[in-house]
Coordinates of C-alpha atoms in Angstrom, one line a residue:
X591 CA 24.3 -8.2 -9.2
X592 CA 22.7 -10.9 -7.2
X593 CA 22.8 -8.7 -4.1
X594 CA 20.9 -6.0 -5.9
X595 CA 18.3 -8.6 -7.0
X596 CA 17.8 -9.4 -3.4
X597 CA 17.4 -5.8 -2.4
X598 CA 14.9 -5.2 -5.3
X599 CA 12.9 -8.3 -4.4
X600 CA 12.8 -7.3 -0.7
X601 CA 11.7 -3.8 -1.6
X602 CA 8.9 -5.1 -3.8
X603 CA 7.5 -7.6 -1.3
X604 CA 7.7 -5.2 1.6
X605 CA 6.2 -2.3 -0.3
X606 CA 3.4 -4.6 -1.6
X607 CA 2.2 -4.9 2.0
X608 CA 2.0 -1.1 2.5
X609 CA -1.4 -0.6 0.8
X610 CA -3.0 -3.1 3.2
X611 CA -1.6 -1.3 6.2
X612 CA -2.8 2.0 4.8
X613 CA -6.3 0.6 3.9
X614 CA -6.6 -0.9 7.4
X615 CA -5.7 2.3 9.1
X616 CA -8.1 4.5 6.9
X617 CA -11.0 2.1 7.1
X618 CA -10.5 1.4 10.8
X619 CA -11.2 -2.2 10.0
X620 CA -9.3 -5.4 9.5
X621 CA -12.4 -7.6 9.6
X622 CA -11.6 -9.2 6.2
X623 CA -8.1 -10.3 7.4
X624 CA -8.1 -13.6 9.2
X625 CA -6.1 -14.2 12.3
X626 CA -4.7 -17.4 10.7
X627 CA -3.3 -15.5 7.7
X628 CA -1.7 -12.9 9.9
X629 CA -0.2 -15.5 12.2
X630 CA 1.2 -17.7 9.5
X631 CA 2.6 -14.7 7.6
X632 CA 4.2 -13.4 10.7
X633 CA 5.8 -16.7 11.5
X634 CA 7.0 -17.1 8.0
X635 CA 8.5 -13.6 7.9
X636 CA 10.1 -14.2 11.3
X637 CA 11.7 -17.5 10.1
X638 CA 12.9 -15.8 6.9
X639 CA 14.4 -13.0 9.1
X640 CA 16.2 -15.7 11.2
X641 CA 17.5 -17.3 8.0
X642 CA 18.8 -13.9 6.9
X643 CA 20.6 -13.3 10.2
X644 CA 22.2 -16.7 10.3
X645 CA 23.3 -16.6 6.6
X646 CA 24.3 -12.9 6.9
X647 CA 21.9 -12.1 4.0
X648 CA 21.2 -8.4 4.5
X649 CA 18.4 -8.0 1.9
X650 CA 16.5 -11.0 3.4
X651 CA 17.1 -9.8 6.9
X652 CA 16.0 -6.2 6.3
X653 CA 13.0 -6.9 4.1
X654 CA 11.6 -9.4 6.5
X655 CA 12.2 -7.3 9.6
X656 CA 10.3 -4.4 8.0
X657 CA 7.5 -6.6 6.7
X658 CA 7.3 -8.2 10.2
X659 CA 6.8 -4.7 11.7
X660 CA 4.1 -4.0 9.1
X661 CA 2.3 -7.2 10.0
X662 CA 2.6 -6.5 13.7
X663 CA 1.0 -3.1 13.0
X664 CA -1.9 -4.7 11.2
X665 CA -2.3 -7.3 14.0
X666 CA -2.4 -4.4 16.5
X667 CA -5.0 -2.5 14.5
X668 CA -7.1 -5.6 14.0
X669 CA -7.2 -6.3 17.7
X670 CA -7.8 -2.7 18.5
X671 CA -10.5 -2.1 15.9
X672 CA -12.2 -5.5 16.8
X673 CA -12.3 -4.7 20.5
X674 CA -12.9 -1.0 20.7
X675 CA -15.9 0.2 22.5
X676 CA -18.9 1.1 20.4
X677 CA -21.9 2.5 22.2
X678 CA -25.1 0.7 21.3
X679 CA -28.3 2.5 20.4

């Protein structure tokens, strides 16, 4: 039962991040997201993933691996959208 609790918790926290990824993609802007937030969140998720690997905790490992990929996608979009060429005039 505890394992299922871990899976459900992992699914909830990972899926909760999806609307931000979708909104960022649709709006072509991540201006409202700070680099500090994204960096700290990515570090935290990476450390949780390491913890999951070391402790062989599959729900923790999977949830944080997927969430990390979602954060990396937002980081990439933020960088791309902030640095894309926009003609002036």
